[in-house]
């Protein structure tokens, strides 16, 4: 059995949930986060010089326009194909959100061979995560963009890597909003070209 699947992870999830309950009310709801993201998206999208990149806006537009599989870690096809995180002590994790949780550590970059770290069974398990196997994502129109979202969010909020991110509503809202804004801008720029013909 993969080390990442051991029942031991339940204690980690329980600790995180206890912390979350102790600080209940501090977390922004997905609905409020979406509202803030849409406002930030518009501020970013309509800025004159594009000198500041705001995420998730910039990453979503880049993803939509390029059809690239690499975007922000949350919207990459599988974050483990493109990202790892190294702590100041050299410990390697799936991402910085897992710092301090030894059950998710791949090894240590100072002590271990880098190729061995990448072949770690924990990482290999996470590499298999796919939105097409997450029940909620199977019928979702944007799963090809968000790919099920953040593995850490899925684990903390639903106790499983094979669950979707709890911020689905946010990703769906941002993608739909970005598509509307892009279509509007394209139409605005293409209409004068049609009249010239």
mmCIF file with all atom_site columns, C-alpha atoms in Angstrom:
data_model
loop_
_atom_site.group_PDB
_atom_site.id
_atom_site.type_symbol
_atom_site.label_atom_id
_atom_site.label_alt_id
_atom_site.label_comp_id
_atom_site.label_asym_id
_atom_site.label_entity_id
_atom_site.label_seq_id
_atom_site.pdbx_PDB_ins_code
_atom_site.Cartn_x
_atom_site.Cartn_y
_atom_site.Cartn_z
_atom_site.occupancy
_atom_site.B_iso_or_equiv
_atom_site.pdbx_formal_charge
_atom_site.auth_seq_id
_atom_site.auth_comp_id
_atom_site.auth_asym_id
_atom_site.auth_atom_id
_atom_site.pdbx_PDB_model_num
ATOM 1   C CA . UNK A 1 1   ? 0.000   0.000  0.000   1.00 0.00 ? 1   UNK A CA 1
ATOM 2   C CA . UNK A 1 2   ? 1.239   3.453  -0.896  1.00 0.00 ? 2   UNK A CA 1
ATOM 3   C CA . UNK A 1 3   ? 2.485   5.395  2.103   1.00 0.00 ? 3   UNK A CA 1
ATOM 4   C CA . UNK A 1 4   ? 0.287   8.343  1.214   1.00 0.00 ? 4   UNK A CA 1
ATOM 5   C CA . UNK A 1 5   ? -2.800  6.115  1.505   1.00 0.00 ? 5   UNK A CA 1
ATOM 6   C CA . UNK A 1 6   ? -2.087  4.879  5.015   1.00 0.00 ? 6   UNK A CA 1
ATOM 7   C CA . UNK A 1 7   ? -4.839  5.447  7.601   1.00 0.00 ? 7   UNK A CA 1
ATOM 8   C CA . UNK A 1 8   ? -2.344  7.760  9.326   1.00 0.00 ? 8   UNK A CA 1
ATOM 9   C CA . UNK A 1 9   ? -3.417  10.609 7.049   1.00 0.00 ? 9   UNK A CA 1
ATOM 10  C CA . UNK A 1 10  ? -6.777  10.635 8.834   1.00 0.00 ? 10  UNK A CA 1
ATOM 11  C CA . UNK A 1 11  ? -5.054  12.065 11.906  1.00 0.00 ? 11  UNK A CA 1
ATOM 12  C CA . UNK A 1 12  ? -3.596  14.878 9.799   1.00 0.00 ? 12  UNK A CA 1
ATOM 13  C CA . UNK A 1 13  ? -6.980  15.662 8.280   1.00 0.00 ? 13  UNK A CA 1
ATOM 14  C CA . UNK A 1 14  ? -8.563  15.579 11.720  1.00 0.00 ? 14  UNK A CA 1
ATOM 15  C CA . UNK A 1 15  ? -5.960  18.045 13.047  1.00 0.00 ? 15  UNK A CA 1
ATOM 16  C CA . UNK A 1 16  ? -6.547  20.395 10.111  1.00 0.00 ? 16  UNK A CA 1
ATOM 17  C CA . UNK A 1 17  ? -10.316 20.230 10.598  1.00 0.00 ? 17  UNK A CA 1
ATOM 18  C CA . UNK A 1 18  ? -9.955  20.937 14.341  1.00 0.00 ? 18  UNK A CA 1
ATOM 19  C CA . UNK A 1 19  ? -7.847  23.988 13.471  1.00 0.00 ? 19  UNK A CA 1
ATOM 20  C CA . UNK A 1 20  ? -10.409 25.093 10.888  1.00 0.00 ? 20  UNK A CA 1
ATOM 21  C CA . UNK A 1 21  ? -13.259 24.720 13.374  1.00 0.00 ? 21  UNK A CA 1
ATOM 22  C CA . UNK A 1 22  ? -11.314 26.646 16.007  1.00 0.00 ? 22  UNK A CA 1
ATOM 23  C CA . UNK A 1 23  ? -10.984 29.512 13.542  1.00 0.00 ? 23  UNK A CA 1
ATOM 24  C CA . UNK A 1 24  ? -14.464 29.176 12.060  1.00 0.00 ? 24  UNK A CA 1
ATOM 25  C CA . UNK A 1 25  ? -15.622 32.305 10.338  1.00 0.00 ? 25  UNK A CA 1
ATOM 26  C CA . UNK A 1 26  ? -12.135 33.396 9.332   1.00 0.00 ? 26  UNK A CA 1
ATOM 27  C CA . UNK A 1 27  ? -12.185 31.552 6.031   1.00 0.00 ? 27  UNK A CA 1
ATOM 28  C CA . UNK A 1 28  ? -13.767 33.360 3.122   1.00 0.00 ? 28  UNK A CA 1
ATOM 29  C CA . UNK A 1 29  ? -16.647 31.403 1.607   1.00 0.00 ? 29  UNK A CA 1
ATOM 30  C CA . UNK A 1 30  ? -16.193 30.168 -1.973  1.00 0.00 ? 30  UNK A CA 1
ATOM 31  C CA . UNK A 1 31  ? -19.021 32.505 -3.038  1.00 0.00 ? 31  UNK A CA 1
ATOM 32  C CA . UNK A 1 32  ? -17.343 35.565 -1.510  1.00 0.00 ? 32  UNK A CA 1
ATOM 33  C CA . UNK A 1 33  ? -13.980 34.502 -2.883  1.00 0.00 ? 33  UNK A CA 1
ATOM 34  C CA . UNK A 1 34  ? -15.518 34.210 -6.363  1.00 0.00 ? 34  UNK A CA 1
ATOM 35  C CA . UNK A 1 35  ? -16.977 37.696 -6.075  1.00 0.00 ? 35  UNK A CA 1
ATOM 36  C CA . UNK A 1 36  ? -13.577 39.120 -5.090  1.00 0.00 ? 36  UNK A CA 1
ATOM 37  C CA . UNK A 1 37  ? -11.829 37.164 -7.859  1.00 0.00 ? 37  UNK A CA 1
ATOM 38  C CA . UNK A 1 38  ? -14.228 38.510 -10.495 1.00 0.00 ? 38  UNK A CA 1
ATOM 39  C CA . UNK A 1 39  ? -13.675 42.083 -9.315  1.00 0.00 ? 39  UNK A CA 1
ATOM 40  C CA . UNK A 1 40  ? -9.898  41.564 -9.372  1.00 0.00 ? 40  UNK A CA 1
ATOM 41  C CA . UNK A 1 41  ? -10.138 39.892 -12.766 1.00 0.00 ? 41  UNK A CA 1
ATOM 42  C CA . UNK A 1 42  ? -11.863 42.946 -14.238 1.00 0.00 ? 42  UNK A CA 1
ATOM 43  C CA . UNK A 1 43  ? -9.358  45.326 -12.628 1.00 0.00 ? 43  UNK A CA 1
ATOM 44  C CA . UNK A 1 44  ? -6.539  43.276 -14.127 1.00 0.00 ? 44  UNK A CA 1
ATOM 45  C CA . UNK A 1 45  ? -8.176  42.646 -17.507 1.00 0.00 ? 45  UNK A CA 1
ATOM 46  C CA . UNK A 1 46  ? -9.003  46.292 -18.152 1.00 0.00 ? 46  UNK A CA 1
ATOM 47  C CA . UNK A 1 47  ? -5.751  47.835 -16.909 1.00 0.00 ? 47  UNK A CA 1
ATOM 48  C CA . UNK A 1 48  ? -4.033  49.883 -19.586 1.00 0.00 ? 48  UNK A CA 1
ATOM 49  C CA . UNK A 1 49  ? -0.481  48.600 -19.466 1.00 0.00 ? 49  UNK A CA 1
ATOM 50  C CA . UNK A 1 50  ? -0.822  45.018 -18.175 1.00 0.00 ? 50  UNK A CA 1
ATOM 51  C CA . UNK A 1 51  ? 2.167   45.569 -15.925 1.00 0.00 ? 51  UNK A CA 1
ATOM 52  C CA . UNK A 1 52  ? 0.638   43.625 -13.048 1.00 0.00 ? 52  UNK A CA 1
ATOM 53  C CA . UNK A 1 53  ? -0.369  39.993 -13.428 1.00 0.00 ? 53  UNK A CA 1
ATOM 54  C CA . UNK A 1 54  ? -3.230  39.052 -11.125 1.00 0.00 ? 54  UNK A CA 1
ATOM 55  C CA . UNK A 1 55  ? -4.012  35.418 -10.536 1.00 0.00 ? 55  UNK A CA 1
ATOM 56  C CA . UNK A 1 56  ? -6.184  33.568 -11.048 1.00 0.00 ? 56  UNK A CA 1
ATOM 57  C CA . UNK A 1 57  ? -7.122  35.993 -13.868 1.00 0.00 ? 57  UNK A CA 1
ATOM 58  C CA . UNK A 1 58  ? -3.861  35.986 -15.803 1.00 0.00 ? 58  UNK A CA 1
ATOM 59  C CA . UNK A 1 59  ? -3.457  32.221 -15.541 1.00 0.00 ? 59  UNK A CA 1
ATOM 60  C CA . UNK A 1 60  ? -7.030  31.549 -16.679 1.00 0.00 ? 60  UNK A CA 1
ATOM 61  C CA . UNK A 1 61  ? -6.734  33.818 -19.721 1.00 0.00 ? 61  UNK A CA 1
ATOM 62  C CA . UNK A 1 62  ? -3.370  32.288 -20.634 1.00 0.00 ? 62  UNK A CA 1
ATOM 63  C CA . UNK A 1 63  ? -4.906  28.837 -20.279 1.00 0.00 ? 63  UNK A CA 1
ATOM 64  C CA . UNK A 1 64  ? -7.956  29.704 -22.395 1.00 0.00 ? 64  UNK A CA 1
ATOM 65  C CA . UNK A 1 65  ? -5.989  31.402 -25.165 1.00 0.00 ? 65  UNK A CA 1
ATOM 66  C CA . UNK A 1 66  ? -3.093  28.994 -25.420 1.00 0.00 ? 66  UNK A CA 1
ATOM 67  C CA . UNK A 1 67  ? -4.910  25.769 -24.553 1.00 0.00 ? 67  UNK A CA 1
ATOM 68  C CA . UNK A 1 68  ? -1.669  25.016 -22.731 1.00 0.00 ? 68  UNK A CA 1
ATOM 69  C CA . UNK A 1 69  ? -1.818  22.364 -20.059 1.00 0.00 ? 69  UNK A CA 1
ATOM 70  C CA . UNK A 1 70  ? 0.491   24.374 -17.844 1.00 0.00 ? 70  UNK A CA 1
ATOM 71  C CA . UNK A 1 71  ? -1.028  27.183 -15.888 1.00 0.00 ? 71  UNK A CA 1
ATOM 72  C CA . UNK A 1 72  ? -1.121  27.970 -12.202 1.00 0.00 ? 72  UNK A CA 1
ATOM 73  C CA . UNK A 1 73  ? -0.536  24.932 -10.025 1.00 0.00 ? 73  UNK A CA 1
ATOM 74  C CA . UNK A 1 74  ? -4.282  24.703 -9.324  1.00 0.00 ? 74  UNK A CA 1
ATOM 75  C CA . UNK A 1 75  ? -5.232  24.676 -12.985 1.00 0.00 ? 75  UNK A CA 1
ATOM 76  C CA . UNK A 1 76  ? -2.409  22.563 -14.347 1.00 0.00 ? 76  UNK A CA 1
ATOM 77  C CA . UNK A 1 77  ? -3.323  19.143 -15.720 1.00 0.00 ? 77  UNK A CA 1
ATOM 78  C CA . UNK A 1 78  ? -1.555  17.623 -12.732 1.00 0.00 ? 78  UNK A CA 1
ATOM 79  C CA . UNK A 1 79  ? 0.501   19.887 -10.508 1.00 0.00 ? 79  UNK A CA 1
ATOM 80  C CA . UNK A 1 80  ? 2.919   17.075 -9.756  1.00 0.00 ? 80  UNK A CA 1
ATOM 81  C CA . UNK A 1 81  ? 4.051   17.014 -13.402 1.00 0.00 ? 81  UNK A CA 1
ATOM 82  C CA . UNK A 1 82  ? 5.320   20.586 -13.091 1.00 0.00 ? 82  UNK A CA 1
ATOM 83  C CA . UNK A 1 83  ? 5.741   21.562 -9.454  1.00 0.00 ? 83  UNK A CA 1
ATOM 84  C CA . UNK A 1 84  ? 7.431   20.372 -6.293  1.00 0.00 ? 84  UNK A CA 1
ATOM 85  C CA . UNK A 1 85  ? 8.316   22.367 -3.228  1.00 0.00 ? 85  UNK A CA 1
ATOM 86  C CA . UNK A 1 86  ? 11.546  22.374 -1.256  1.00 0.00 ? 86  UNK A CA 1
ATOM 87  C CA . UNK A 1 87  ? 11.584  23.559 2.354   1.00 0.00 ? 87  UNK A CA 1
ATOM 88  C CA . UNK A 1 88  ? 14.513  25.585 3.743   1.00 0.00 ? 88  UNK A CA 1
ATOM 89  C CA . UNK A 1 89  ? 15.771  22.305 5.292   1.00 0.00 ? 89  UNK A CA 1
ATOM 90  C CA . UNK A 1 90  ? 15.758  20.611 1.872   1.00 0.00 ? 90  UNK A CA 1
ATOM 91  C CA . UNK A 1 91  ? 12.641  18.505 2.449   1.00 0.00 ? 91  UNK A CA 1
ATOM 92  C CA . UNK A 1 92  ? 10.689  17.922 -0.762  1.00 0.00 ? 92  UNK A CA 1
ATOM 93  C CA . UNK A 1 93  ? 6.881   17.996 -0.748  1.00 0.00 ? 93  UNK A CA 1
ATOM 94  C CA . UNK A 1 94  ? 4.095   18.025 -3.354  1.00 0.00 ? 94  UNK A CA 1
ATOM 95  C CA . UNK A 1 95  ? 3.752   21.761 -2.569  1.00 0.00 ? 95  UNK A CA 1
ATOM 96  C CA . UNK A 1 96  ? 4.430   24.181 0.261   1.00 0.00 ? 96  UNK A CA 1
ATOM 97  C CA . UNK A 1 97  ? 0.979   23.528 1.736   1.00 0.00 ? 97  UNK A CA 1
ATOM 98  C CA . UNK A 1 98  ? 2.238   20.106 2.826   1.00 0.00 ? 98  UNK A CA 1
ATOM 99  C CA . UNK A 1 99  ? 5.276   21.425 4.752   1.00 0.00 ? 99  UNK A CA 1
ATOM 100 C CA . UNK A 1 100 ? 5.690   19.679 8.067   1.00 0.00 ? 100 UNK A CA 1
ATOM 101 C CA . UNK A 1 101 ? 3.505   16.691 7.181   1.00 0.00 ? 101 UNK A CA 1
ATOM 102 C CA . UNK A 1 102 ? 6.087   13.920 6.940   1.00 0.00 ? 102 UNK A CA 1
ATOM 103 C CA . UNK A 1 103 ? 3.574   11.478 5.466   1.00 0.00 ? 103 UNK A CA 1
ATOM 104 C CA . UNK A 1 104 ? 3.638   13.629 2.290   1.00 0.00 ? 104 UNK A CA 1
ATOM 105 C CA . UNK A 1 105 ? 7.385   14.257 2.160   1.00 0.00 ? 105 UNK A CA 1
ATOM 106 C CA . UNK A 1 106 ? 9.163   12.802 -0.878  1.00 0.00 ? 106 UNK A CA 1
ATOM 107 C CA . UNK A 1 107 ? 12.587  12.966 0.754   1.00 0.00 ? 107 UNK A CA 1
ATOM 108 C CA . UNK A 1 108 ? 15.338  15.504 1.174   1.00 0.00 ? 108 UNK A CA 1
ATOM 109 C CA . UNK A 1 109 ? 17.112  17.147 -1.739  1.00 0.00 ? 109 UNK A CA 1
ATOM 110 C CA . UNK A 1 110 ? 20.377  17.349 0.210   1.00 0.00 ? 110 UNK A CA 1
ATOM 111 C CA . UNK A 1 111 ? 20.382  13.690 1.282   1.00 0.00 ? 111 UNK A CA 1
ATOM 112 C CA . UNK A 1 112 ? 18.526  11.949 -1.564  1.00 0.00 ? 112 UNK A CA 1
ATOM 113 C CA . UNK A 1 113 ? 19.117  11.547 -5.269  1.00 0.00 ? 113 UNK A CA 1
ATOM 114 C CA . UNK A 1 114 ? 16.803  13.902 -7.187  1.00 0.00 ? 114 UNK A CA 1
ATOM 115 C CA . UNK A 1 115 ? 15.633  11.200 -9.598  1.00 0.00 ? 115 UNK A CA 1
ATOM 116 C CA . UNK A 1 116 ? 14.735  9.010  -6.611  1.00 0.00 ? 116 UNK A CA 1
ATOM 117 C CA . UNK A 1 117 ? 12.677  11.855 -5.165  1.00 0.00 ? 117 UNK A CA 1
ATOM 118 C CA . UNK A 1 118 ? 10.725  12.095 -8.417  1.00 0.00 ? 118 UNK A CA 1
ATOM 119 C CA . UNK A 1 119 ? 10.153  8.326  -8.396  1.00 0.00 ? 119 UNK A CA 1
ATOM 120 C CA . UNK A 1 120 ? 8.873   8.364  -4.820  1.00 0.00 ? 120 UNK A CA 1
ATOM 121 C CA . UNK A 1 121 ? 5.673   6.245  -4.521  1.00 0.00 ? 121 UNK A CA 1
ATOM 122 C CA . UNK A 1 122 ? 3.843   9.175  -2.912  1.00 0.00 ? 122 UNK A CA 1
ATOM 123 C CA . UNK A 1 123 ? 4.519   11.352 -5.950  1.00 0.00 ? 123 UNK A CA 1
ATOM 124 C CA . UNK A 1 124 ? 3.686   8.510  -8.339  1.00 0.00 ? 124 UNK A CA 1
ATOM 125 C CA . UNK A 1 125 ? 0.328   8.131  -6.595  1.00 0.00 ? 125 UNK A CA 1
ATOM 126 C CA . UNK A 1 126 ? -0.436  11.845 -6.961  1.00 0.00 ? 126 UNK A CA 1
ATOM 127 C CA . UNK A 1 127 ? 0.609   11.781 -10.623 1.00 0.00 ? 127 UNK A CA 1
ATOM 128 C CA . UNK A 1 128 ? -2.295  9.395  -11.268 1.00 0.00 ? 128 UNK A CA 1
ATOM 129 C CA . UNK A 1 129 ? -4.907  11.901 -10.064 1.00 0.00 ? 129 UNK A CA 1
ATOM 130 C CA . UNK A 1 130 ? -7.126  12.800 -12.990 1.00 0.00 ? 130 UNK A CA 1
ATOM 131 C CA . UNK A 1 131 ? -10.340 14.843 -13.163 1.00 0.00 ? 131 UNK A CA 1
ATOM 132 C CA . UNK A 1 132 ? -11.924 12.208 -15.404 1.00 0.00 ? 132 UNK A CA 1
ATOM 133 C CA . UNK A 1 133 ? -11.907 9.874  -12.401 1.00 0.00 ? 133 UNK A CA 1
ATOM 134 C CA . UNK A 1 134 ? -13.434 12.379 -9.958  1.00 0.00 ? 134 UNK A CA 1
ATOM 135 C CA . UNK A 1 135 ? -17.191 11.846 -9.943  1.00 0.00 ? 135 UNK A CA 1
ATOM 136 C CA . UNK A 1 136 ? -18.168 15.523 -9.683  1.00 0.00 ? 136 UNK A CA 1
ATOM 137 C CA . UNK A 1 137 ? -15.758 16.467 -12.488 1.00 0.00 ? 137 UNK A CA 1
ATOM 138 C CA . UNK A 1 138 ? -16.971 13.898 -15.036 1.00 0.00 ? 138 UNK A CA 1
ATOM 139 C CA . UNK A 1 139 ? -19.865 16.072 -16.274 1.00 0.00 ? 139 UNK A CA 1
ATOM 140 C CA . UNK A 1 140 ? -18.315 19.477 -15.583 1.00 0.00 ? 140 UNK A CA 1
ATOM 141 C CA . UNK A 1 141 ? -17.831 21.810 -18.542 1.00 0.00 ? 141 UNK A CA 1
ATOM 142 C CA . UNK A 1 142 ? -14.630 23.343 -17.176 1.00 0.00 ? 142 UNK A CA 1
ATOM 143 C CA . UNK A 1 143 ? -12.860 20.261 -15.796 1.00 0.00 ? 143 UNK A CA 1
ATOM 144 C CA . UNK A 1 144 ? -10.550 20.382 -18.834 1.00 0.00 ? 144 UNK A CA 1
ATOM 145 C CA . UNK A 1 145 ? -9.279  23.687 -17.420 1.00 0.00 ? 145 UNK A CA 1
ATOM 146 C CA . UNK A 1 146 ? -9.220  23.158 -13.651 1.00 0.00 ? 146 UNK A CA 1
ATOM 147 C CA . UNK A 1 147 ? -8.525  19.404 -13.707 1.00 0.00 ? 147 UNK A CA 1
ATOM 148 C CA . UNK A 1 148 ? -10.215 18.893 -10.366 1.00 0.00 ? 148 UNK A CA 1
ATOM 149 C CA . UNK A 1 149 ? -8.382  21.758 -8.668  1.00 0.00 ? 149 UNK A CA 1
ATOM 150 C CA . UNK A 1 150 ? -5.944  21.663 -5.790  1.00 0.00 ? 150 UNK A CA 1
ATOM 151 C CA . UNK A 1 151 ? -4.969  18.304 -4.288  1.00 0.00 ? 151 UNK A CA 1
ATOM 152 C CA . UNK A 1 152 ? -4.373  19.923 -0.911  1.00 0.00 ? 152 UNK A CA 1
ATOM 153 C CA . UNK A 1 153 ? -7.806  21.548 -0.893  1.00 0.00 ? 153 UNK A CA 1
ATOM 154 C CA . UNK A 1 154 ? -9.388  18.207 -1.825  1.00 0.00 ? 154 UNK A CA 1
ATOM 155 C CA . UNK A 1 155 ? -7.572  16.435 0.993   1.00 0.00 ? 155 UNK A CA 1
ATOM 156 C CA . UNK A 1 156 ? -8.297  19.037 3.668   1.00 0.00 ? 156 UNK A CA 1
ATOM 157 C CA . UNK A 1 157 ? -11.940 19.662 2.791   1.00 0.00 ? 157 UNK A CA 1
ATOM 158 C CA . UNK A 1 158 ? -13.065 16.192 1.714   1.00 0.00 ? 158 UNK A CA 1
ATOM 159 C CA . UNK A 1 159 ? -10.391 13.873 3.132   1.00 0.00 ? 159 UNK A CA 1
ATOM 160 C CA . UNK A 1 160 ? -9.364  12.451 -0.226  1.00 0.00 ? 160 UNK A CA 1
ATOM 161 C CA . UNK A 1 161 ? -7.125  13.268 -3.171  1.00 0.00 ? 161 UNK A CA 1
ATOM 162 C CA . UNK A 1 162 ? -9.761  11.763 -5.434  1.00 0.00 ? 162 UNK A CA 1
ATOM 163 C CA . UNK A 1 163 ? -12.251 14.479 -4.511  1.00 0.00 ? 163 UNK A CA 1
ATOM 164 C CA . UNK A 1 164 ? -12.600 17.826 -6.266  1.00 0.00 ? 164 UNK A CA 1
ATOM 165 C CA . UNK A 1 165 ? -11.331 21.083 -4.867  1.00 0.00 ? 165 UNK A CA 1
ATOM 166 C CA . UNK A 1 166 ? -13.917 22.776 -2.633  1.00 0.00 ? 166 UNK A CA 1
ATOM 167 C CA . UNK A 1 167 ? -13.529 25.907 -4.760  1.00 0.00 ? 167 UNK A CA 1
ATOM 168 C CA . UNK A 1 168 ? -15.217 24.438 -7.870  1.00 0.00 ? 168 UNK A CA 1
ATOM 169 C CA . UNK A 1 169 ? -17.723 27.281 -7.957  1.00 0.00 ? 169 UNK A CA 1
ATOM 170 C CA . UNK A 1 170 ? -14.822 29.752 -8.032  1.00 0.00 ? 170 UNK A CA 1
ATOM 171 C CA . UNK A 1 171 ? -12.987 28.079 -10.919 1.00 0.00 ? 171 UNK A CA 1
ATOM 172 C CA . UNK A 1 172 ? -16.187 27.662 -12.893 1.00 0.00 ? 172 UNK A CA 1
ATOM 173 C CA . UNK A 1 173 ? -17.152 31.289 -12.296 1.00 0.00 ? 173 UNK A CA 1
ATOM 174 C CA . UNK A 1 174 ? -13.729 32.649 -13.258 1.00 0.00 ? 174 UNK A CA 1
ATOM 175 C CA . UNK A 1 175 ? -13.502 30.590 -16.451 1.00 0.00 ? 175 UNK A CA 1
ATOM 176 C CA . UNK A 1 176 ? -17.020 31.574 -17.530 1.00 0.00 ? 176 UNK A CA 1
ATOM 177 C CA . UNK A 1 177 ? -16.324 35.229 -16.682 1.00 0.00 ? 177 UNK A CA 1
ATOM 178 C CA . UNK A 1 178 ? -13.028 35.191 -18.579 1.00 0.00 ? 178 UNK A CA 1
ATOM 179 C CA . UNK A 1 179 ? -14.697 33.655 -21.649 1.00 0.00 ? 179 UNK A CA 1
ATOM 180 C CA . UNK A 1 180 ? -17.365 36.399 -21.608 1.00 0.00 ? 180 UNK A CA 1
ATOM 181 C CA . UNK A 1 181 ? -14.767 39.157 -21.275 1.00 0.00 ? 181 UNK A CA 1
ATOM 182 C CA . UNK A 1 182 ? -12.571 37.694 -24.018 1.00 0.00 ? 182 UNK A CA 1
ATOM 183 C CA . UNK A 1 183 ? -15.548 37.262 -26.376 1.00 0.00 ? 183 UNK A CA 1
ATOM 184 C CA . UNK A 1 184 ? -16.660 40.840 -25.713 1.00 0.00 ? 184 UNK A CA 1
ATOM 185 C CA . UNK A 1 185 ? -13.183 42.216 -26.426 1.00 0.00 ? 185 UNK A CA 1
ATOM 186 C CA . UNK A 1 186 ? -12.782 40.111 -29.571 1.00 0.00 ? 186 UNK A CA 1
ATOM 187 C CA . UNK A 1 187 ? -16.171 41.242 -30.866 1.00 0.00 ? 187 UNK A CA 1
ATOM 188 C CA . UNK A 1 188 ? -15.323 44.865 -30.081 1.00 0.00 ? 188 UNK A CA 1
ATOM 189 C CA . UNK A 1 189 ? -12.083 44.618 -32.078 1.00 0.00 ? 189 UNK A CA 1
ATOM 190 C CA . UNK A 1 190 ? -13.424 42.465 -34.898 1.00 0.00 ? 190 UNK A CA 1
ATOM 191 C CA . UNK A 1 191 ? -16.593 44.486 -35.626 1.00 0.00 ? 191 UNK A CA 1
ATOM 192 C CA . UNK A 1 192 ? -14.667 47.493 -37.045 1.00 0.00 ? 192 UNK A CA 1
ATOM 193 C CA . UNK A 1 193 ? -12.691 45.086 -39.261 1.00 0.00 ? 193 UNK A CA 1
ATOM 194 C CA . UNK A 1 194 ? -15.929 43.678 -40.677 1.00 0.00 ? 194 UNK A CA 1
ATOM 195 C CA . UNK A 1 195 ? -17.155 47.180 -41.519 1.00 0.00 ? 195 UNK A CA 1
ATOM 196 C CA . UNK A 1 196 ? -13.897 47.944 -43.386 1.00 0.00 ? 196 UNK A CA 1
ATOM 197 C CA . UNK A 1 197 ? -14.470 45.046 -45.783 1.00 0.00 ? 197 UNK A CA 1
#
